[in-house]
């Protein structure tokens, strides 16, 4: 798939003639180019699926994830029973000591961490 040229809408990588560099991730991985740092961490103990990764941007205090937490409409009440995926994500943030202010769920709106915490009764 990555060997095929992008002829429909070539981006800078396609125009450069270089091949993409793929990096497999089995544990945590930190990418750093000096001023920017990106942390990639496996999400352990997910009740949804194994192999999930989260991406943390320390400068923005932003956690990017998919499927562990999809927020409802703004102001919606917490569920009567805590969702195991939500609790797993809270445990993940706390175990790694991530300083998260906002969460970017790939299936929902950007939310403050306090919305996730309210969903788990905290």
GROMACS .gro file of C-alpha atoms in nm, residues 20-67:
model
   48
   20UNK     CA    1   0.754   0.670   0.426
   21UNK     CA    2   0.927   0.534   0.735
   22UNK     CA    3   0.705   0.297   0.931
   23UNK     CA    4   0.777   0.231   1.298
   24UNK     CA    5   0.615  -0.059   1.479
   25UNK     CA    6   0.512   0.015   1.836
   26UNK     CA    7   0.504  -0.262   2.097
   27UNK     CA    8   0.554  -0.047   2.407
   28UNK     CA    9   0.579   0.322   2.477
   29UNK     CA   10   0.754   0.533   2.214
   30UNK     CA   11   0.868   0.895   2.236
   31UNK     CA   12   0.924   1.101   1.922
   32UNK     CA   13   1.118   1.421   1.971
   33UNK     CA   14   1.250   1.677   1.726
   34UNK     CA   15   1.379   1.922   1.984
   35UNK     CA   16   1.098   2.158   2.075
   36UNK     CA   17   0.819   1.906   2.002
   37UNK     CA   18   0.758   1.582   2.189
   38UNK     CA   19   0.501   1.315   2.109
   39UNK     CA   20   0.444   1.019   2.340
   40UNK     CA   21   0.275   0.701   2.220
   41UNK     CA   22   0.157   0.460   2.487
   42UNK     CA   23  -0.028   0.127   2.475
   43UNK     CA   24  -0.360   0.133   2.658
   44UNK     CA   25  -0.354  -0.167   2.892
   45UNK     CA   26  -0.656  -0.352   3.025
   46UNK     CA   27  -0.903  -0.222   2.769
   47UNK     CA   28  -1.237  -0.399   2.791
   48UNK     CA   29  -1.299  -0.310   2.424
   49UNK     CA   30  -0.990  -0.450   2.247
   50UNK     CA   31  -0.621  -0.511   2.296
   51UNK     CA   32  -0.356  -0.320   2.102
   52UNK     CA   33  -0.498   0.030   2.143
   53UNK     CA   34  -0.253   0.317   2.152
   54UNK     CA   35  -0.291   0.667   2.291
   55UNK     CA   36  -0.096   0.970   2.175
   56UNK     CA   37  -0.002   1.236   2.429
   57UNK     CA   38   0.117   1.586   2.338
   58UNK     CA   39   0.278   1.721   2.657
   59UNK     CA   40   0.306   2.084   2.539
   60UNK     CA   41  -0.069   2.095   2.470
   61UNK     CA   42  -0.158   1.863   2.759
   62UNK     CA   43  -0.371   1.679   2.502
   63UNK     CA   44  -0.444   1.305   2.496
   64UNK     CA   45  -0.561   1.156   2.165
   65UNK     CA   46  -0.746   0.824   2.176
   66UNK     CA   47  -1.005   0.617   1.991
   67UNK     CA   48  -1.285   0.407   2.138
   0.00000   0.00000   0.00000
